[in-house]
Coordinates of C-alpha atoms in Angstrom, one line a residue:
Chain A
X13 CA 186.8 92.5 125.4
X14 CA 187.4 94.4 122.3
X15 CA 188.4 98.1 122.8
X16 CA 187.0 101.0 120.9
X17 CA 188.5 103.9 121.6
X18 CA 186.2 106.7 120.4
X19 CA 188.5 109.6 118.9
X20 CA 189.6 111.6 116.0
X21 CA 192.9 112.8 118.1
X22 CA 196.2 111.3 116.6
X23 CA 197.9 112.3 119.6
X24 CA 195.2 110.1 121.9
X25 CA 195.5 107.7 119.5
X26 CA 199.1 107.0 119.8
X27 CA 199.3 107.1 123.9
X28 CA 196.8 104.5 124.1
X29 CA 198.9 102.7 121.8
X30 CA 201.7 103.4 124.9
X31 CA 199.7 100.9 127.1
X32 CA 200.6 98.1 124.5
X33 CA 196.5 97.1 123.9
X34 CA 194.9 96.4 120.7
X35 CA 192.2 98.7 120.0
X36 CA 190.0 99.7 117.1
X37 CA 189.1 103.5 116.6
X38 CA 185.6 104.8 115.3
X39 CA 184.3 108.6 115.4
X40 CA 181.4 110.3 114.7
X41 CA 181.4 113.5 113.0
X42 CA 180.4 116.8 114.6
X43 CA 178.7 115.7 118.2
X44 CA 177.3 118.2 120.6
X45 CA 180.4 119.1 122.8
X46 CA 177.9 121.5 124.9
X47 CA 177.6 121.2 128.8
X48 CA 175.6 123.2 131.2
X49 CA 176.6 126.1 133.3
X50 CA 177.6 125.5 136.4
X51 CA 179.7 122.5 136.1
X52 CA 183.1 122.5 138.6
X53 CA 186.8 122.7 136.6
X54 CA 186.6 118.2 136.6
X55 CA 183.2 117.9 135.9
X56 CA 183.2 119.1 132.5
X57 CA 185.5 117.0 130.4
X58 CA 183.6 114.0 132.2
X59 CA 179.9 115.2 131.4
X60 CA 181.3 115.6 127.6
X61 CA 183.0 112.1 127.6
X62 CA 179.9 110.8 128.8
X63 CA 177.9 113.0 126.3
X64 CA 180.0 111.3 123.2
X65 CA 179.6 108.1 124.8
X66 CA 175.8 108.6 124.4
X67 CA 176.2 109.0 120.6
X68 CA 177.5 105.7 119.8
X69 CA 176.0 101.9 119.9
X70 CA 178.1 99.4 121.5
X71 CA 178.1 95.6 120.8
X72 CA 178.0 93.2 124.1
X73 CA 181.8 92.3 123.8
X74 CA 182.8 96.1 123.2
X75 CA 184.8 98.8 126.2
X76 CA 184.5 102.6 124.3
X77 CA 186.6 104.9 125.4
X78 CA 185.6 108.7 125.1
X79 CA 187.5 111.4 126.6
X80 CA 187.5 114.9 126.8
X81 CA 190.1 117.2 127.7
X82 CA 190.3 121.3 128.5
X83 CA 192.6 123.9 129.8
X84 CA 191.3 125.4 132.7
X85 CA 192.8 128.7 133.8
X86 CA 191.7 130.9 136.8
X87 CA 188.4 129.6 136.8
X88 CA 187.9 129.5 132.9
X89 CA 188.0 127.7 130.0
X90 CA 190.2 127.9 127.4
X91 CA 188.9 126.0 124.6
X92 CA 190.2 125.5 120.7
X93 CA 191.3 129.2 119.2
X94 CA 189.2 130.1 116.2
X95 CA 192.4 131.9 114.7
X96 CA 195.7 133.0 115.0
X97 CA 194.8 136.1 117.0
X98 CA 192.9 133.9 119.6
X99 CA 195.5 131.7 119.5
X100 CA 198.4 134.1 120.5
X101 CA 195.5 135.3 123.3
X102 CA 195.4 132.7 125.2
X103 CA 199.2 132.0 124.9
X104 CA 199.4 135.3 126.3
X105 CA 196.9 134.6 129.1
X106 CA 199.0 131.4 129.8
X107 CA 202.3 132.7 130.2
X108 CA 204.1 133.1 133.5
X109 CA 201.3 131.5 135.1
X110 CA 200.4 127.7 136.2
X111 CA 197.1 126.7 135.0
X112 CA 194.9 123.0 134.8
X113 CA 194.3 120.7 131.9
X114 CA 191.3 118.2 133.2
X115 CA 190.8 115.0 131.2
X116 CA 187.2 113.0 131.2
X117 CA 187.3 109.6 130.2
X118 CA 184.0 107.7 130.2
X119 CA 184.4 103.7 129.9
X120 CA 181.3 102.5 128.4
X121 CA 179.9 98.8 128.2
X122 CA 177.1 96.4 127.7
X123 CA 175.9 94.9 131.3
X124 CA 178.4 91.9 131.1
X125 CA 180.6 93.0 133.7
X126 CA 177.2 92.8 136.1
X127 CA 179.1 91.4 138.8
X128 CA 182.2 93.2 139.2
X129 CA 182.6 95.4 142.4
X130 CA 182.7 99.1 140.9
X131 CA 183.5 100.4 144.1
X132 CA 184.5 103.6 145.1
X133 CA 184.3 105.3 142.1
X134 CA 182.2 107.7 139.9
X135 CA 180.3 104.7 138.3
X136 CA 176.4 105.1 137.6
X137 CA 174.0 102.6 135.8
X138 CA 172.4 104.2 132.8
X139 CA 169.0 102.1 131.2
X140 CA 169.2 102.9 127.8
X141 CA 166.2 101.3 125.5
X142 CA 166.9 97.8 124.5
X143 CA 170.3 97.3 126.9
X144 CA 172.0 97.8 130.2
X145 CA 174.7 100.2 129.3
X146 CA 177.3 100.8 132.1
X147 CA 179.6 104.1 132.0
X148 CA 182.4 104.5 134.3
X149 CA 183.6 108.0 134.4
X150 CA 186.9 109.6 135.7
X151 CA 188.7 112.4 135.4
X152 CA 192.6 113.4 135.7
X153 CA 193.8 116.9 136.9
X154 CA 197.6 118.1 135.9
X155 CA 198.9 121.5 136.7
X156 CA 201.2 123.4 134.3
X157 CA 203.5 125.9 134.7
X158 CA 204.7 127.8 131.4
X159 CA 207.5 130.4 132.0
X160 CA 207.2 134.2 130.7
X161 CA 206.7 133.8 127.1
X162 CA 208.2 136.8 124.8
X163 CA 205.9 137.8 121.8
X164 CA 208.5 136.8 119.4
X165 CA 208.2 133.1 121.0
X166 CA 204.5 133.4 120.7
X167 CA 204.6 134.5 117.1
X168 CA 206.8 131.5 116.0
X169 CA 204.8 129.0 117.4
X170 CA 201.4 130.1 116.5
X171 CA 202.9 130.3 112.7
X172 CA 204.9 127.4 112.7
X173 CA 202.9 125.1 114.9
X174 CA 199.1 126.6 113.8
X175 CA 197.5 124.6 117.0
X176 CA 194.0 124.8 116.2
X177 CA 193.1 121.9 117.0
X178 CA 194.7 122.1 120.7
X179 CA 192.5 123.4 123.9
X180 CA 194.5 126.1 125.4
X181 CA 196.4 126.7 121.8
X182 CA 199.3 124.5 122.9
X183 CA 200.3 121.3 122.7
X184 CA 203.3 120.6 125.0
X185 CA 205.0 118.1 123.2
X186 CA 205.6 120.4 120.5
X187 CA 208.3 123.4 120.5
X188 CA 206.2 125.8 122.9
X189 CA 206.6 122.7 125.8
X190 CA 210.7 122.5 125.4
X191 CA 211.0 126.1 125.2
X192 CA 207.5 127.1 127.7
X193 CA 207.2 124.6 130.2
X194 CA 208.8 125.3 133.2
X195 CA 207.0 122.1 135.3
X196 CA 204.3 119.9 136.2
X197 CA 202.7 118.3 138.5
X198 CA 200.4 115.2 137.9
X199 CA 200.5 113.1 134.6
X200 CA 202.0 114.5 131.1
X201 CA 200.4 111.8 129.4
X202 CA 197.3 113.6 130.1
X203 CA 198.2 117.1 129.6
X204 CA 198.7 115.7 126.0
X205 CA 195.3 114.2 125.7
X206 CA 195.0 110.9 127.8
X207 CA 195.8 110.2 131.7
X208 CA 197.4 106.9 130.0
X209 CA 198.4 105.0 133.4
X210 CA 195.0 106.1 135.2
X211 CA 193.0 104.4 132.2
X212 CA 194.9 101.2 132.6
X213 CA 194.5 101.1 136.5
X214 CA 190.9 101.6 135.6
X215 CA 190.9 99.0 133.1
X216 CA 192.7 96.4 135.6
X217 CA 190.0 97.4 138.3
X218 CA 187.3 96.6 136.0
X219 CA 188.9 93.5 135.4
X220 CA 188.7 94.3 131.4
X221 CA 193.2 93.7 131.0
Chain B
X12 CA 228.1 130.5 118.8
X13 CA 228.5 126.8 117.3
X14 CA 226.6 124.6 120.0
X15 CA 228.2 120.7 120.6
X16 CA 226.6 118.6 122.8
X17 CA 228.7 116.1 124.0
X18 CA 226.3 112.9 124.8
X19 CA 225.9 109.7 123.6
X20 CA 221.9 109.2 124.2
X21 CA 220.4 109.6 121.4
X22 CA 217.2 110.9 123.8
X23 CA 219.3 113.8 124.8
X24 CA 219.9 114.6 120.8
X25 CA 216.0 114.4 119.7
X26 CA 215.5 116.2 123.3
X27 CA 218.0 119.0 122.5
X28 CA 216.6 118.8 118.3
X29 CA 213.1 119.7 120.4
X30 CA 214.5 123.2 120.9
X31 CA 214.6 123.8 117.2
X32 CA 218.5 124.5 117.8
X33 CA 221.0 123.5 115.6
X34 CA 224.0 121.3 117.0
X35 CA 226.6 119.1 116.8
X36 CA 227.4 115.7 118.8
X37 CA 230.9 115.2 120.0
X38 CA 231.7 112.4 121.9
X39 CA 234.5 110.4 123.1
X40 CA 234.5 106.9 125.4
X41 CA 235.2 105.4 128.2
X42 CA 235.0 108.8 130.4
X43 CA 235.5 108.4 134.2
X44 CA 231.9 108.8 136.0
X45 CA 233.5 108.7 139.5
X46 CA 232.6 111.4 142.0
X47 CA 233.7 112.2 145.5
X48 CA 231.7 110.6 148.4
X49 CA 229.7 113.0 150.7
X50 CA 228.0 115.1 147.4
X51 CA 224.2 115.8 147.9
X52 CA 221.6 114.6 145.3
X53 CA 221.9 117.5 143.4
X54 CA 225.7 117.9 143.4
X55 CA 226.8 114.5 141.9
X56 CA 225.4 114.9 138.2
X57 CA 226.4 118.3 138.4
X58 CA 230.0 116.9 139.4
X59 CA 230.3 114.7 136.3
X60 CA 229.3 116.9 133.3
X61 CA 231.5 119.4 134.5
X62 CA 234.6 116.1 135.0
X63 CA 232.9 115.0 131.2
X64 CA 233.5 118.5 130.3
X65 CA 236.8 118.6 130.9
X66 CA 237.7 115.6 128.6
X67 CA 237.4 118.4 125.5
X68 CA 239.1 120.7 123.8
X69 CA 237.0 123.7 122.7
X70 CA 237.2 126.3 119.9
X71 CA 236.8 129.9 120.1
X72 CA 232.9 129.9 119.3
X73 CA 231.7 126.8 120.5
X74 CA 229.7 126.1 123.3
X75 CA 229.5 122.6 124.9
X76 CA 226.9 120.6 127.0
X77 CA 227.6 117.9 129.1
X78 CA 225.2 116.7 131.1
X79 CA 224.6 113.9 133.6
X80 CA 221.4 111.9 135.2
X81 CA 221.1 110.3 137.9
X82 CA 218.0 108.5 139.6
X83 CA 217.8 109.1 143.4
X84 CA 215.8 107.0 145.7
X85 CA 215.5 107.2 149.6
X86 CA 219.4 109.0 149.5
X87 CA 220.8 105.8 147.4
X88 CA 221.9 106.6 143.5
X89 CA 220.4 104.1 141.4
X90 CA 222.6 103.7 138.5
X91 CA 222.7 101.7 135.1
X92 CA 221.8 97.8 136.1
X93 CA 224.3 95.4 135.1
X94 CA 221.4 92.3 134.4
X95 CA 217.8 91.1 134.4
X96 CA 218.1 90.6 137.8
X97 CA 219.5 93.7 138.7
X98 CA 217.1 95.8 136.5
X99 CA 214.2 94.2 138.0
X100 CA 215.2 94.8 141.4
X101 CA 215.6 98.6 140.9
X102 CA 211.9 98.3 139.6
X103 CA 210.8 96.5 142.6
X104 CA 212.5 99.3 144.6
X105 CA 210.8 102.2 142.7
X106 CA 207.5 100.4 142.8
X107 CA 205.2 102.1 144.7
X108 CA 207.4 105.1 145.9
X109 CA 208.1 108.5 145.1
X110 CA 212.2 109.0 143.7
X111 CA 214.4 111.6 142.1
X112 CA 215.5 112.3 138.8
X113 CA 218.2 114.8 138.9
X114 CA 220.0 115.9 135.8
X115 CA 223.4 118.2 136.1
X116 CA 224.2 119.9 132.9
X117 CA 227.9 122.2 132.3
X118 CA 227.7 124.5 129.3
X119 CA 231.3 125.3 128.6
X120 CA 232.9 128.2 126.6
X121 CA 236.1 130.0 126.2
X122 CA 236.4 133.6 127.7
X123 CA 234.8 135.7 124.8
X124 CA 232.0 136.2 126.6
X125 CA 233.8 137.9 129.9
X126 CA 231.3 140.9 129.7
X127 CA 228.4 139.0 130.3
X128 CA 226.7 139.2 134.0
X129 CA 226.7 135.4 134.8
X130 CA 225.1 136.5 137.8
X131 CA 223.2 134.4 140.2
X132 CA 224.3 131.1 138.9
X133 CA 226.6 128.3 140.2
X134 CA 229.5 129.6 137.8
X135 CA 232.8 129.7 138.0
X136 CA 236.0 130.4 136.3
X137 CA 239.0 127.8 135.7
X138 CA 242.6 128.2 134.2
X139 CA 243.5 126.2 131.8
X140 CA 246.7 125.9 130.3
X141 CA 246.4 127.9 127.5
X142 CA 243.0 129.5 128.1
X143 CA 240.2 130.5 130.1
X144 CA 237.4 128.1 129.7
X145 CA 234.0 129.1 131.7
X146 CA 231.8 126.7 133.0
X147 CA 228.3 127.1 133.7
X148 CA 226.2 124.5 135.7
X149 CA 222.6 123.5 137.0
X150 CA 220.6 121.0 138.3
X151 CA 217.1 120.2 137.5
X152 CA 215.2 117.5 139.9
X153 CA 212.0 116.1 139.3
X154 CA 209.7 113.8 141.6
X155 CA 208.6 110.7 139.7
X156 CA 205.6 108.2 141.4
X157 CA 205.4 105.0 140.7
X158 CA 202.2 102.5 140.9
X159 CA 202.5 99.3 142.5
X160 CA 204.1 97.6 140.2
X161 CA 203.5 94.0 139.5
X162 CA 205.9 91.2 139.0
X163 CA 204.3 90.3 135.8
X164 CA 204.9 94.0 134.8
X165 CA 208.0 94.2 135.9
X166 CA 209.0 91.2 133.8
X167 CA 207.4 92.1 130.7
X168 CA 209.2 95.7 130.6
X169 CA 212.5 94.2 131.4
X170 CA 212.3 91.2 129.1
X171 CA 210.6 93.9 126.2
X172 CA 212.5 96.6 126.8
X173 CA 215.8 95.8 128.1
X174 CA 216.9 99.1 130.0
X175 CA 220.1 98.3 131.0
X176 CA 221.4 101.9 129.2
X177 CA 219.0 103.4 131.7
X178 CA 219.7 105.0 135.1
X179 CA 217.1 103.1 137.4
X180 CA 216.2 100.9 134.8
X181 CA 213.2 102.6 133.2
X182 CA 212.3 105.3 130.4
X183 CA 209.5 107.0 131.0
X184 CA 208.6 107.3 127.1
X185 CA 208.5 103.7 127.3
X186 CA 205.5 101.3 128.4
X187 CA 206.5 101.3 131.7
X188 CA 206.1 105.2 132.3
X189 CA 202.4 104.8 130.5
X190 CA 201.1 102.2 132.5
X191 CA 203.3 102.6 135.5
X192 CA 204.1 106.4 136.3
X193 CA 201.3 107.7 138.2
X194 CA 202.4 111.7 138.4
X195 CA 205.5 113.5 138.1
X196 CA 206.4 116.8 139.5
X197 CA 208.5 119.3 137.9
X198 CA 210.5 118.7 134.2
X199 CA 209.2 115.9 132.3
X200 CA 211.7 115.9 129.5
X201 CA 214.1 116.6 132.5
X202 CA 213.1 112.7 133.6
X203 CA 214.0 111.3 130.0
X204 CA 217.5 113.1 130.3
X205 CA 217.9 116.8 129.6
X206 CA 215.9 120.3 131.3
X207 CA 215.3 121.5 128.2
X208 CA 213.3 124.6 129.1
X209 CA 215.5 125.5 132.0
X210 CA 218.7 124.9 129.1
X211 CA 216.9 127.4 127.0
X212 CA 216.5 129.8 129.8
X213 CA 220.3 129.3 130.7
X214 CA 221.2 130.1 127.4
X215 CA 219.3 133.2 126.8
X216 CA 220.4 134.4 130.0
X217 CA 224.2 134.0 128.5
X218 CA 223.4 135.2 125.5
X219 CA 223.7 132.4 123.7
X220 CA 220.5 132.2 121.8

C-alpha cells in the first residue's frame, strides 16, 4: 500500500521517516481542528485525527495517516500560544510540574483490508458515499516532567526558539528539553509529534508492512 | 570557567552542543575501563569517568566531564559487542524486556572553587601531587522497553546499522529505537549517552554556569 501521511509538521515528517517507510505527504489548508466538550484527556487528539481524516479522499491502494497531538495539564489543554506572552504562560504553568502530551493517530483506508482481524482495538466501520472507508484509531499517552524553570530560562527560549507552532509552547528536542526536562515516562517519539513504534506495531497488525 | 569534555562520541558532543554551552573535546586513547567486582549498577559508570578523569591534567579554569554508559540487564552489564553475532544476541536478550541505561558522569576542577557548598552530592576531595583536584559525580538511570523483536529486525538493524560502538548494541536515535522501543522512563538523551538536564542542574548548582 502506498502511505500518505497527512501533515504539514516537519518534525512528524521526519520520525515517520525513522521507521524507514516510503511515504508521500499531502495537507489541506486550514481544517476544522474543533471537538466537542466533554471529551476525556485521549479522546481528543483521536476525534481530531479522525476529523482530518474526514477531509481528504483516499484512492483504494492508499493508508492516510492523520495525527493529532496536545499537552494536557491538570485537566486542561494547552494548545498553540497566540504570542510570546502566552507562550512564556504556559511555560510558566509547566514548570516544576509533570504533565501529558496525548497523540491521535487515525489510519484510514479503502475496504481492501476487509478480511483482516482488527481485533481488540478502537477500530469502527465508517460508510462514507460511494466507498467503504475503514479508520483505525489510537492514541499514545507520555508523561513529562520539566524541572523549576527560572524566568530568565523562559525568556531565552521563547525569543530564541519562538514555538508557535508547538502545543504546550515547547518542543522538547529543542534547548528548553536539554536544559527543562527532568524525565519521562512512555514514548519521546511521541511527545515530539508521533508514537513512531506504536504506528508501526499498528501497521504490522494491519498487515499493511 | 573553560568547559572540556573529555569523550570520544560524537553523540555526547551534539548532546552536550544541545545545552547551548560552549566547549572543548579533549581526548586521549586506549584508557583502562576496568572496575572492581562487587560495584552496583549505578556505581560502575560512575567508577570509570572518575578512573577516565584521572588520565588528565587540568588548568586553573577548566572544568572537565567524563562520563561513562553502561547498559544493565537482569544485574549483567552489556557492553560493546565484539561481532554480528554478538550484537544480535544482546538484541535478542533485550527483546521484549525492560533494561537499564545508566550513565556516570565526573566533573573535575582544581580547588578555586573551595567556597562553594557542594552539599548533598556524592563529592569528594583527592590530593594530587601538586594540587587539589575536586571531583564531582552522578548517576542518571533510565528504564528502556523493548517490543518483541523479530529476527528479521534484528538482522536488518545490525546488518544497516552496525552498532558495535554501542553499549548493548543499539541507539535509540536509530531505527531500531523508532520501531523497537516501546516506552522509556526517566532521561531520554540520558539513553543516547549523557543527562543533560541533570548536567545542567549540576552545574548551576556549582556555579558553573
Amino acid at each position: 500500500m502506498k502511505i500518505v501521511l497527512a501533515s504539514n509538521s516537519p518534525r512528524r515528517r521526519e520520525l515517520l521517516s525513522g521507521l524507514g517507510l516510503d511515504f508521500e505527504v499531502r495537507t489541506l489548508q486550514g481544517l476544522d481542528e474543533s471537538y466537542p466538550d466533554g471529551l476525556q484527556m485521549e479522546e481528543i487528539p483521536q476525534y481530531i485525527s479522525r476529523k482530518k481524516a474526514a477531509a481528504y479522499t483516499l484512492e483504494p491502494d492508499e493508508l492516510l495517516i492523520t495525527a493529532d497531538t496536545i499537552v494536557w495539564l491538570d485537566g486542561e489543554v494547552l494548545g498553540k500560544p497566540a504570542d510570546e506572552a502566552e507562550a512564556k504562560e504556559m511555560l510558566r504553568k509547566l514548570s516544576g510540574k509533570t504533565h501529558q502530551v496525548v497523540t491521535g493517530v487515525t489510519l484510514s483506508y479503502i475496504g481492501q483490508l476487509d478480511n483482516l482481524t482488527i481485533g481488540q482495538f478502537n477500530c469502527e466501520i465508517v460508510k462514507s458515499s460511494n466507498c467503504q472507508i475503514k479508520h483505525h484509531s489510537f492514541s499514545s499517552v507520555s508523561q513529562v516532567t520539566f524541572a523549576q524553570l527560572s524566568e530568565a530560562e523562559i525568556d531565552h527560549y521563547v525569543t530564541h526558539y519562538r514555538p508557535f507552532d508547538k502545543a504546550g509552547s515547547y518542543g522538547i528536542q529543542e534547548w528548553i528539553g536539554y536544559i527543562g526536562v527532568t524525565s519521562i515516562e512512555g514514548s519521546y517519539f511521541n511527545v515530539m509529534g508521533l508514537p513512531v513504534q506504536r504506528l508501526y506495531s499498528e501497521m504490522k497488525k494491519l498487515n499493511i508492512i
